[in-house]
Tab-separated table of C-alpha atoms in Angstrom:
chain	number	residue	atom	x	y	z
A	944	MET	CA	0.000	0.000	0.000
A	945	ILE	CA	2.879	2.355	0.774
A	946	ARG	CA	4.329	1.715	-2.676
A	947	GLN	CA	0.999	2.416	-4.338
A	948	LEU	CA	0.604	5.677	-2.447
A	949	VAL	CA	4.136	6.796	-3.317
A	950	VAL	CA	3.706	5.846	-6.985
A	951	SER	CA	0.401	7.703	-7.158
A	952	TYR	CA	1.891	10.781	-5.488
A	953	VAL	CA	4.952	10.810	-7.761
A	954	ALA	CA	2.770	10.270	-10.833
A	955	LEU	CA	0.630	13.250	-9.829
A	956	VAL	CA	3.733	15.410	-9.349
A	957	ALA	CA	5.127	14.185	-12.688
A	958	VAL	CA	1.929	15.180	-14.492
A	959	ALA	CA	2.018	18.607	-12.822
A	960	LEU	CA	5.671	19.055	-13.773
A	961	ALA	CA	5.016	17.995	-17.345
A	962	GLY	CA	2.121	20.422	-17.589
A	963	PHE	CA	4.303	23.262	-16.327
A	964	THR	CA	7.878	22.498	-17.401
A	965	VAL	CA	7.334	21.407	-21.009
A	966	PRO	CA	5.355	24.522	-22.086
A	967	VAL	CA	7.870	26.761	-20.308
A	968	ALA	CA	10.762	25.015	-22.058
A	969	PHE	CA	9.081	25.412	-25.446
A	970	THR	CA	8.412	29.068	-24.682
A	971	LEU	CA	12.042	29.669	-23.734
A	972	THR	CA	13.395	27.961	-26.863
A	973	ASP	CA	10.966	29.857	-29.091
A	974	GLN	CA	11.951	33.096	-27.394
A	975	LEU	CA	15.632	32.269	-27.906
A	976	ARG	CA	15.052	31.588	-31.606
A	977	ALA	CA	13.073	34.812	-31.981
A	978	ASP	CA	15.755	36.876	-30.199
A	979	THR	CA	18.466	35.381	-32.396
A	980	GLU	CA	16.453	36.072	-35.536
A	981	ASP	CA	15.781	39.691	-34.486
A	982	SER	CA	19.442	40.258	-33.741
A	983	VAL	CA	20.552	38.933	-37.120
A	984	ARG	CA	17.795	40.882	-38.840
A	985	ARG	CA	18.902	44.128	-37.164
A	986	GLU	CA	22.489	43.616	-38.259
A	987	ALA	CA	21.400	42.830	-41.814
A	988	THR	CA	19.122	45.872	-41.904
A	989	THR	CA	21.947	48.154	-40.692
A	990	MET	CA	24.272	46.836	-43.375
A	991	ALA	CA	21.528	47.212	-46.026
A	992	LEU	CA	21.096	50.872	-45.099
A	993	MET	CA	24.848	51.416	-45.574
A	994	LEU	CA	24.642	49.670	-48.924
A	995	GLY	CA	21.703	51.864	-50.006
A	996	GLU	CA	23.654	55.136	-49.469
A	997	ASP	CA	25.872	54.035	-52.375
A	998	ASP	CA	28.946	56.175	-51.582
A	999	PRO	CA	32.572	55.191	-50.913
A	1000	ALA	CA	32.464	56.056	-47.189
A	1001	SER	CA	29.366	53.922	-46.637
A	1002	ARG	CA	30.808	50.985	-48.579
A	1003	LYS	CA	34.005	51.166	-46.517
A	1004	ALA	CA	32.020	51.236	-43.291
A	1005	LEU	CA	29.944	48.327	-44.593
A	1006	THR	CA	33.111	46.318	-45.274
A	1007	GLN	CA	34.481	47.008	-41.807
A	1008	LEU	CA	31.166	46.194	-40.107
A	1009	SER	CA	30.701	42.943	-41.991
A	1010	THR	CA	34.284	41.858	-41.260
A	1011	ARG	CA	33.910	42.554	-37.553
A	1012	TYR	CA	30.534	40.777	-37.446
A	1013	SER	CA	31.983	37.706	-39.155
A	1014	ASN	CA	34.902	37.575	-36.707
A	1015	GLU	CA	32.653	37.941	-33.641
A	1016	THR	CA	29.825	35.593	-34.644
A	1017	ARG	CA	31.558	33.330	-37.179
A	1018	GLY	CA	28.755	34.217	-39.545
A	1019	GLU	CA	29.023	34.995	-43.229
A	1020	VAL	CA	28.031	38.369	-44.756
A	1021	ASP	CA	27.404	38.507	-48.501
A	1022	VAL	CA	26.554	41.610	-50.573
A	1023	LEU	CA	24.251	40.703	-53.453
A	1024	SER	CA	23.776	42.606	-56.711
A	1025	ALA	CA	20.501	44.218	-57.647
A	1026	ALA	CA	19.713	41.327	-59.960
A	1027	ARG	CA	19.944	38.790	-57.125
A	1028	ALA	CA	18.317	40.968	-54.475
A	1029	PRO	CA	14.797	40.014	-53.238
A	1030	VAL	CA	12.084	42.645	-53.143
A	1031	ARG	CA	11.441	41.999	-49.412
A	1032	THR	CA	13.263	40.649	-46.374
A	1033	THR	CA	13.522	36.842	-46.301
A	1034	ARG	CA	14.672	34.339	-43.702
A	1035	HIS	CA	15.444	30.645	-43.821
A	1036	TRP	CA	16.225	28.254	-40.951
A	1037	GLY	CA	18.502	25.510	-42.178
A	1038	GLY	CA	19.847	22.492	-40.404
A	1039	THR	CA	22.877	24.300	-38.965
A	1040	SER	CA	22.337	27.961	-39.913
A	1041	LEU	CA	19.934	30.897	-40.115
A	1042	ARG	CA	19.946	32.889	-43.359
A	1043	ILE	CA	18.382	36.392	-43.538
A	1044	THR	CA	18.448	38.560	-46.668
A	1045	VAL	CA	17.513	42.275	-46.504
A	1046	PRO	CA	17.173	44.336	-49.753
A	1047	ALA	CA	19.005	47.705	-49.950
A	1048	GLN	CA	17.068	50.656	-51.404
A	1049	SER	CA	18.665	53.762	-52.843
A	1050	TYR	CA	18.113	57.008	-50.865
A	1051	THR	CA	17.674	58.992	-54.061
A	1052	ASP	CA	15.010	57.151	-56.049
A	1053	GLY	CA	14.113	54.202	-53.789
A	1054	HIS	CA	14.938	51.467	-56.267
A	1055	ILE	CA	16.751	48.319	-55.074
A	1056	VAL	CA	20.502	48.569	-55.578
A	1057	GLY	CA	21.392	45.211	-53.991
A	1058	ALA	CA	20.945	43.196	-50.802
A	1059	VAL	CA	22.826	42.032	-47.685
A	1060	ARG	CA	22.627	38.338	-46.785
A	1061	ILE	CA	23.838	37.109	-43.381
A	1062	THR	CA	24.286	33.366	-42.768
A	1063	PHE	CA	24.405	32.863	-38.991
A	1064	PRO	CA	25.586	29.480	-37.591
A	1065	THR	CA	23.059	28.018	-35.147
A	1066	SER	CA	25.316	25.471	-33.374
A	1067	GLN	CA	25.580	27.660	-30.263
A	1068	LEU	CA	21.847	28.302	-30.415
A	1069	VAL	CA	21.094	24.561	-30.554
A	1070	LYS	CA	23.527	23.980	-27.692
A	1071	ARG	CA	21.765	26.631	-25.638
A	1072	MET	CA	18.395	25.017	-26.388
A	1073	TRP	CA	19.683	21.638	-25.266
A	1074	GLN	CA	20.963	23.242	-22.057
A	1075	ILE	CA	17.496	24.608	-21.397
A	1076	TRP	CA	15.892	21.197	-21.871
A	1077	ILE	CA	18.561	19.347	-19.858
A	1078	PHE	CA	18.329	21.854	-17.013
A	1079	ARG	CA	14.575	21.526	-16.944
A	1080	GLY	CA	14.850	17.720	-17.058
A	1081	ILE	CA	17.353	17.622	-14.180
A	1082	LEU	CA	15.214	20.036	-12.206
A	1083	ALA	CA	12.128	17.891	-12.829
A	1084	LEU	CA	14.035	14.728	-11.849
A	1085	ASN	CA	15.191	16.305	-8.573
A	1086	VAL	CA	11.655	17.415	-7.853
A	1087	LEU	CA	10.407	13.849	-8.469
A	1088	VAL	CA	13.071	12.416	-6.138
A	1089	ILE	CA	12.117	14.896	-3.422
A	1090	ALA	CA	8.451	14.133	-4.065
A	1091	ALA	CA	9.163	10.391	-3.723
A	1092	ILE	CA	10.958	10.951	-0.398
A	1093	ILE	CA	8.206	13.183	0.941
A	1094	GLY	CA	5.576	10.801	-0.412
A	1095	GLY	CA	7.261	7.857	1.321
A	1096	ILE	CA	7.334	9.718	4.635
A	1097	VAL	CA	3.714	10.784	4.312
A	1098	ALA	CA	2.602	7.322	3.154
A	1099	ARG	CA	4.331	5.585	6.071
A	1100	ARG	CA	2.745	8.044	8.457
A	1101	LEU	CA	-0.692	7.541	6.943
A	1102	THR	CA	-0.402	3.739	6.895
A	1103	ARG	CA	1.130	3.406	10.361
A	1104	PRO	CA	-2.263	2.651	11.990
A	1105	LEU	CA	-2.892	-0.043	9.362
A	1106	ARG	CA	0.526	-1.598	9.970
A	1107	GLN	CA	-0.157	-1.622	13.693
A	1108	LEU	CA	-3.468	-3.359	13.045
A	1109	ASN	CA	-1.690	-5.877	10.818
A	1110	ASP	CA	0.898	-6.540	13.543
A	1111	MET	CA	-1.871	-7.146	16.037
A	1112	ALA	CA	-3.654	-9.519	13.637
A	1113	SER	CA	-0.387	-11.419	13.069
A	1114	LYS	CA	0.161	-11.795	16.820
A	1115	LEU	CA	-3.404	-13.023	17.258
A	1116	SER	CA	-2.897	-15.591	14.493
A	1117	ASP	CA	0.297	-16.738	16.243
A	1118	GLY	CA	-1.637	-17.331	19.456
A	1119	ASP	CA	-0.805	-14.143	21.365
A	1120	LEU	CA	-4.288	-13.276	22.567
A	1121	THR	CA	-2.979	-10.369	24.666
A	1122	ALA	CA	-2.040	-8.358	21.554
A	1123	ARG	CA	-3.847	-5.039	21.254
A	1124	ALA	CA	-3.705	-2.248	18.670
A	1125	PRO	CA	-3.267	1.426	19.672
A	1126	ILE	CA	-6.222	3.696	18.930
A	1127	THR	CA	-4.558	6.099	16.485
A	1128	GLY	CA	-4.993	7.493	13.009
A	1129	PRO	CA	-8.184	8.663	11.294
A	1130	HIS	CA	-11.646	7.867	12.569
A	1131	GLU	CA	-12.042	4.792	10.364
A	1132	THR	CA	-8.861	3.107	11.600
A	1133	GLN	CA	-9.670	4.018	15.199
A	1134	THR	CA	-13.046	2.315	14.846
A	1135	LEU	CA	-11.402	-0.745	13.292
A	1136	ALA	CA	-8.780	-0.856	16.069
A	1137	ARG	CA	-11.462	-0.734	18.769
A	1138	THR	CA	-13.383	-3.538	17.041
A	1139	LEU	CA	-10.289	-5.744	16.764
A	1140	ASN	CA	-9.322	-5.052	20.374
A	1141	GLN	CA	-12.787	-6.013	21.553
A	1142	ALA	CA	-12.642	-9.178	19.448
A	1143	GLY	CA	-9.209	-10.011	20.905
A	1144	GLU	CA	-10.451	-9.494	24.450
A	1145	ARG	CA	-13.508	-11.622	23.781
A	1146	LEU	CA	-11.403	-14.358	22.198
A	1147	ASP	CA	-8.929	-14.266	25.079
A	1148	THR	CA	-11.754	-14.608	27.572
A	1149	LEU	CA	-13.308	-17.534	25.691
A	1150	ILE	CA	-10.006	-19.380	25.300
A	1151	ALA	CA	-9.117	-18.779	28.947
A	1152	SER	CA	-12.518	-20.133	30.012
A	1153	GLN	CA	-12.002	-23.172	27.809
A	1154	ARG	CA	-8.560	-23.839	29.269
A	1155	ILE	CA	-9.868	-23.493	32.805
A	1156	PHE	CA	-12.711	-25.875	32.003
A	1157	VAL	CA	-10.370	-28.463	30.454
A	1158	ALA	CA	-7.911	-28.194	33.330
A	1159	ASP	CA	-10.658	-28.451	35.977
A	1160	ALA	CA	-12.423	-31.297	34.210
A	1161	SER	CA	-9.198	-33.223	33.724
A	1162	HIS	CA	-8.196	-32.723	37.313
A	1163	GLN	CA	-11.593	-33.790	38.616
A	1164	LEU	CA	-11.675	-36.877	36.411
A	1165	ARG	CA	-8.355	-38.249	37.585
A	1166	THR	CA	-9.624	-39.330	41.023
A	1167	PRO	CA	-12.723	-41.302	39.893
A	1168	LEU	CA	-10.710	-42.908	37.079
A	1169	THR	CA	-8.081	-44.046	39.562
A	1170	ALA	CA	-10.755	-45.415	41.856
A	1171	LEU	CA	-12.427	-47.181	38.946
A	1172	ARG	CA	-9.173	-48.822	37.916
A	1173	LEU	CA	-8.548	-50.052	41.473
A	1174	SER	CA	-12.053	-51.484	41.590
A	1175	LEU	CA	-11.525	-53.288	38.302
A	1176	ASP	CA	-8.227	-54.713	39.557
A	1177	ASN	CA	-9.958	-55.988	42.694
A	1178	ILE	CA	-12.698	-57.557	40.600
A	1179	ALA	CA	-10.132	-59.253	38.370
A	1180	ASP	CA	-8.323	-60.698	41.425
A	1181	GLY	CA	-11.538	-62.159	42.847
A	1182	VAL	CA	-12.960	-63.703	39.656
A	1183	ASP	CA	-12.019	-67.144	38.327
A	1184	ASP	CA	-14.143	-67.059	35.177
A	1185	GLU	CA	-11.816	-66.458	32.210
A	1186	PHE	CA	-14.495	-64.707	30.179
A	1187	VAL	CA	-15.199	-62.281	33.017
A	1188	LYS	CA	-11.490	-61.673	33.502
A	1189	GLU	CA	-11.147	-60.882	29.795
A	1190	ASP	CA	-13.981	-58.375	29.996
A	1191	VAL	CA	-12.467	-56.804	33.111
A	1192	GLU	CA	-9.074	-56.540	31.400
A	1193	GLN	CA	-10.666	-54.818	28.413
A	1194	ALA	CA	-12.437	-52.397	30.716
A	1195	THR	CA	-9.194	-51.792	32.589
A	1196	ALA	CA	-7.399	-51.056	29.287
A	1197	GLU	CA	-10.075	-48.518	28.387
A	1198	VAL	CA	-9.753	-46.889	31.818
A	1199	VAL	CA	-5.981	-46.704	31.349
A	1200	ARG	CA	-6.446	-45.109	27.936
A	1201	MET	CA	-8.938	-42.634	29.373
A	1202	SER	CA	-6.524	-41.806	32.178
A	1203	ARG	CA	-3.779	-41.096	29.652
A	1204	LEU	CA	-6.170	-38.884	27.710
A	1205	VAL	CA	-7.093	-36.957	30.860
A	1206	ASN	CA	-3.428	-36.549	31.798
A	1207	ASP	CA	-2.579	-35.298	28.294
A	1208	LEU	CA	-5.436	-32.810	28.414
A	1209	LEU	CA	-4.234	-31.549	31.771
A	1210	VAL	CA	-0.660	-31.172	30.497
A	1211	LEU	CA	-1.884	-29.374	27.383
A	1212	ALA	CA	-4.054	-26.999	29.415
A	1213	ARG	CA	-1.149	-26.159	31.692
A	1214	ALA	CA	1.158	-25.661	28.732
A	1215	GLU	CA	-1.256	-23.277	27.042
A	1216	ALA	CA	-1.549	-21.314	30.269
A	1217	LYS	CA	2.250	-20.710	30.161
A	1218	VAL	CA	2.634	-20.870	33.918
A	1219	THR	CA	6.384	-21.556	33.804
A	1220	ALA	CA	9.377	-19.808	32.239
A	1221	ALA	CA	12.236	-21.368	30.287
A	1222	GLU	CA	15.567	-21.811	32.036
A	1223	PRO	CA	18.937	-23.400	31.111
A	1224	LEU	CA	18.813	-27.205	31.402
A	1225	SER	CA	21.206	-30.022	30.586
A	1226	LEU	CA	19.799	-31.844	27.563
A	1227	ARG	CA	22.160	-34.774	28.137
A	1228	GLU	CA	20.991	-35.249	31.707
A	1229	VAL	CA	17.281	-35.037	30.890
A	1230	ALA	CA	17.620	-37.359	27.891
A	1231	ALA	CA	19.586	-39.934	29.913
A	1232	GLN	CA	16.936	-39.940	32.654
A	1233	ARG	CA	14.035	-40.423	30.241
A	1234	LEU	CA	15.830	-43.147	28.272
A	1235	ALA	CA	16.507	-44.996	31.511
A	1236	VAL	CA	12.765	-44.943	32.220
A	1237	TRP	CA	11.796	-46.234	28.763
A	1238	ARG	CA	14.511	-48.882	28.277
A	1239	PRO	CA	12.722	-51.593	30.332
A	1240	ALA	CA	9.632	-51.294	28.140
A	1241	ALA	CA	11.849	-51.374	25.046
A	1242	ASP	CA	13.818	-54.377	26.285
A	1243	GLU	CA	10.600	-56.421	26.633
A	1244	ARG	CA	10.202	-56.242	22.855
A	1245	GLY	CA	13.878	-56.354	21.950
A	1246	VAL	CA	13.912	-52.688	20.854
A	1247	ARG	CA	17.272	-50.977	21.325
A	1248	ILE	CA	17.457	-47.267	22.291
A	1249	THR	CA	20.765	-45.533	21.494
A	1250	LEU	CA	21.991	-42.104	22.513
A	1251	ARG	CA	24.411	-40.229	20.249
A	1252	GLY	CA	26.145	-36.856	20.215
A	1253	MET	CA	25.830	-36.239	23.957
A	1254	ASP	CA	29.369	-36.616	25.220
A	1255	ASP	CA	29.033	-33.622	27.563
A	1256	ASP	CA	26.468	-31.292	29.076
A	1257	ARG	CA	27.313	-28.406	26.720
A	1258	PRO	CA	25.560	-26.538	25.399
A	1259	LEU	CA	22.640	-26.100	27.771
A	1260	VAL	CA	19.193	-25.596	26.249
A	1261	MET	CA	16.349	-23.294	27.229
A	1262	ALA	CA	13.301	-25.219	28.455
A	1263	SER	CA	10.707	-24.897	31.170
A	1264	PRO	CA	11.014	-27.361	34.074
A	1265	GLY	CA	9.189	-30.564	33.183
A	1266	HIS	CA	8.560	-29.598	29.562
A	1267	LEU	CA	11.516	-31.456	28.108
A	1268	ASP	CA	10.697	-34.563	30.157
A	1269	GLN	CA	7.135	-34.571	28.868
A	1270	VAL	CA	8.294	-33.990	25.283
A	1271	LEU	CA	10.730	-36.906	25.367
A	1272	ASP	CA	8.183	-39.172	27.040
A	1273	ASN	CA	5.581	-38.507	24.339
A	1274	VAL	CA	7.998	-38.841	21.415
A	1275	LEU	CA	9.648	-41.991	22.816
A	1276	SER	CA	6.235	-43.499	23.547
A	1277	ASN	CA	5.157	-42.942	19.946
A	1278	ALA	CA	8.461	-44.252	18.591
A	1279	LEU	CA	8.252	-47.390	20.743
A	1280	GLU	CA	4.663	-48.032	19.694
A	1281	VAL	CA	5.398	-47.928	15.953
A	1282	SER	CA	8.744	-49.765	16.139
A	1283	PRO	CA	8.744	-53.481	15.238
A	1284	ASP	CA	10.337	-55.982	17.611
A	1285	GLY	CA	14.134	-55.910	17.403
A	1286	ALA	CA	14.240	-52.406	15.893
A	1287	THR	CA	16.427	-49.499	16.989
A	1288	ILE	CA	15.361	-46.059	18.231
A	1289	THR	CA	18.114	-43.453	17.889
A	1290	VAL	CA	18.241	-40.261	19.929
A	1291	ARG	CA	20.920	-37.872	18.723
A	1292	ARG	CA	21.930	-34.269	19.345
A	1293	GLU	CA	23.424	-31.749	16.938
A	1294	SER	CA	24.500	-28.161	17.628
A	1295	ARG	CA	23.720	-25.548	14.980
A	1296	GLY	CA	24.947	-22.134	16.028
A	1297	GLU	CA	22.529	-20.704	18.580
A	1298	GLU	CA	20.262	-23.755	18.358
A	1299	VAL	CA	20.408	-27.403	19.388
A	1300	VAL	CA	18.546	-30.011	17.350
A	1301	LEU	CA	17.404	-33.190	19.090
A	1302	GLU	CA	16.308	-35.919	16.674
A	1303	ILE	CA	14.437	-39.110	17.558
A	1304	LEU	CA	14.524	-41.660	14.728
A	1305	ASP	CA	12.530	-44.891	14.641
A	1306	GLU	CA	12.323	-47.774	12.170
A	1307	GLY	CA	8.567	-47.921	11.946
A	1308	PRO	CA	6.317	-47.457	8.891
A	1309	GLY	CA	6.824	-43.685	8.881
A	1310	MET	CA	4.193	-41.206	7.739
A	1311	SER	CA	2.926	-39.997	4.416
A	1312	ASP	CA	2.939	-36.281	3.633
A	1313	ALA	CA	-0.790	-36.120	4.360
A	1314	GLU	CA	-0.281	-37.797	7.744
A	1315	LYS	CA	2.586	-35.444	8.612
A	1316	SER	CA	0.362	-32.442	7.898
A	1317	ARG	CA	-2.221	-33.762	10.404
A	1318	ALA	CA	0.082	-35.307	12.980
A	1319	PHE	CA	0.019	-32.243	15.257
A	1320	ASP	CA	-3.779	-31.969	15.224
A	1321	ARG	CA	-5.457	-32.762	18.508
A	1322	PHE	CA	-7.060	-36.197	18.776
A	1323	TRP	CA	-5.590	-37.349	15.461
A	1324	ARG	CA	-4.168	-40.834	15.872
A	1325	GLY	CA	-1.953	-42.934	13.674
A	1326	GLN	CA	-1.999	-46.726	13.759
A	1327	GLY	CA	0.901	-48.236	15.711
A	1328	LEU	CA	2.387	-51.671	15.223
A	1329	THR	CA	1.723	-52.905	18.756
A	1330	GLY	CA	-2.021	-52.626	18.502
A	1331	ARG	CA	-2.237	-49.876	21.104
A	1332	ASN	CA	-3.752	-46.565	20.184
A	1333	GLY	CA	-2.791	-43.331	21.915
A	1334	SER	CA	-4.947	-40.430	22.951
A	1335	GLY	CA	-4.165	-38.412	19.851
A	1336	LEU	CA	-2.728	-35.577	21.946
A	1337	GLY	CA	0.922	-36.635	22.174
A	1338	LEU	CA	2.382	-34.637	19.307
A	1339	ALA	CA	-0.007	-31.737	19.994
A	1340	VAL	CA	1.402	-31.581	23.532
A	1341	VAL	CA	4.951	-31.844	22.178
A	1342	ARG	CA	4.489	-28.926	19.796
A	1343	GLN	CA	2.783	-26.779	22.436
A	1344	LEU	CA	5.536	-27.361	25.010
A	1345	VAL	CA	8.401	-26.843	22.550
A	1346	THR	CA	6.796	-23.751	21.023
A	1347	ASP	CA	6.285	-22.226	24.469
A	1348	ASP	CA	10.043	-22.569	25.040
A	1349	GLY	CA	10.852	-20.809	21.740
A	1350	GLY	CA	11.615	-23.966	19.754
A	1351	THR	CA	10.151	-25.828	16.784
A	1352	VAL	CA	9.124	-29.394	15.971
A	1353	THR	CA	9.361	-30.969	12.510
A	1354	LEU	CA	8.578	-34.379	11.039
A	1355	ALA	CA	10.711	-35.954	8.310
A	1356	ASP	CA	11.499	-39.337	6.845
A	1357	ALA	CA	14.234	-41.245	8.672
A	1358	PRO	CA	17.072	-42.823	6.647
A	1359	ALA	CA	15.968	-46.312	7.719
A	1360	GLY	CA	12.460	-45.701	6.436
A	1361	GLY	CA	10.811	-44.679	9.696
A	1362	LEU	CA	10.020	-41.235	11.117
A	1363	CYS	CA	12.437	-38.563	12.314
A	1364	VAL	CA	11.074	-36.124	14.890
A	1365	GLY	CA	13.291	-33.033	14.963
A	1366	ILE	CA	13.089	-30.804	18.056
A	1367	THR	CA	14.933	-27.482	17.796
A	1368	LEU	CA	15.710	-25.734	21.099
A	1369	ARG	CA	17.420	-22.471	21.953
A	1370	VAL	CA	20.932	-22.572	23.354
A	1371	GLY	CA	21.126	-21.449	26.960
A	1372	PRO	CA	23.513	-18.743	28.253
A	1373	ARG	CA	27.106	-19.826	28.619
A	1374	GLY	CA	28.289	-19.786	32.199
């Protein structure tokens, strides 16, 4: 929009300059031609009067005057006989000269005794005309440059309220519901800013209410779900019928799945509330702790978990307490679920300037491009190889936690054909 305003302003100034400068330049060049023609005509007329007196003194003066004129102007002065003399004054503009012929009349009887013809070179005149046009062109160009600068300043000032509104809209789209636009500019933009601010406040209130509801509901559901699981375990211990035990085990599995769903919802609600701040943590230490927790489950199926690129604790990464643990738990849980028996899960670290990339690679079936585009959606579930289905919130929780700490999460194909989850974290301050 700024460019369009500047272009429109400069175009308007250019039209105004063209309407003023071009006619003035034509007027000046015409005036210069007319002045040159009058000057040459006056000189030719003076010489014709001397020729018309037809006496030795006048002819001598004519010779001296014509010689001096030729030396000063580099023009040519020719005295024509009566037979070649025109009856009236004539002029002719050639390509490089101006030719004026003035007849000389005798003082005694008025008949034409000859004529004086002056051929004046116009090279200096043409040069002067070009100087006029070039000067006007340079002047117009400078005016356009100044107009563009002034137009840019004015356009930026006029569009500042719109840019502020755009910044607010961008922050809202990025999830910053506290973003507000200043009430500035003309009446229309002030009205729009108030409307957007009210919409942002309303949206913030609705999202906050939703988060509170999810957090409260999840918290309240944990206790009855735990009690229900204990009751099902007691029933299973006291029943000898295999069919009943199978039904109780299925019910217990569903309660476990529901408990995981409730826990994930609670974690996601807390993450969205941003109740903690990122601090420097040892990625090596956190990764080693989480791998130690998951190795027994991996060993039961012959899955090997390897840790690479973590020879020391440097560099530290920025993460909120508990976030990195939850991220690794969710990613490792997904990797273990899709990995076939005897496969390998690789966890490796790589430093890239001011960022650290943690990659978790599995040897499962991987994901198609369509599945990768939906993998971070809430309650979307892929099909694992072990027959267990997750809550569909794992990767959504991972992205929320990592994003809150200023990082990113990406999904790519692993070299072995599985999935590579890349987690990019900020490098912590060096102590």
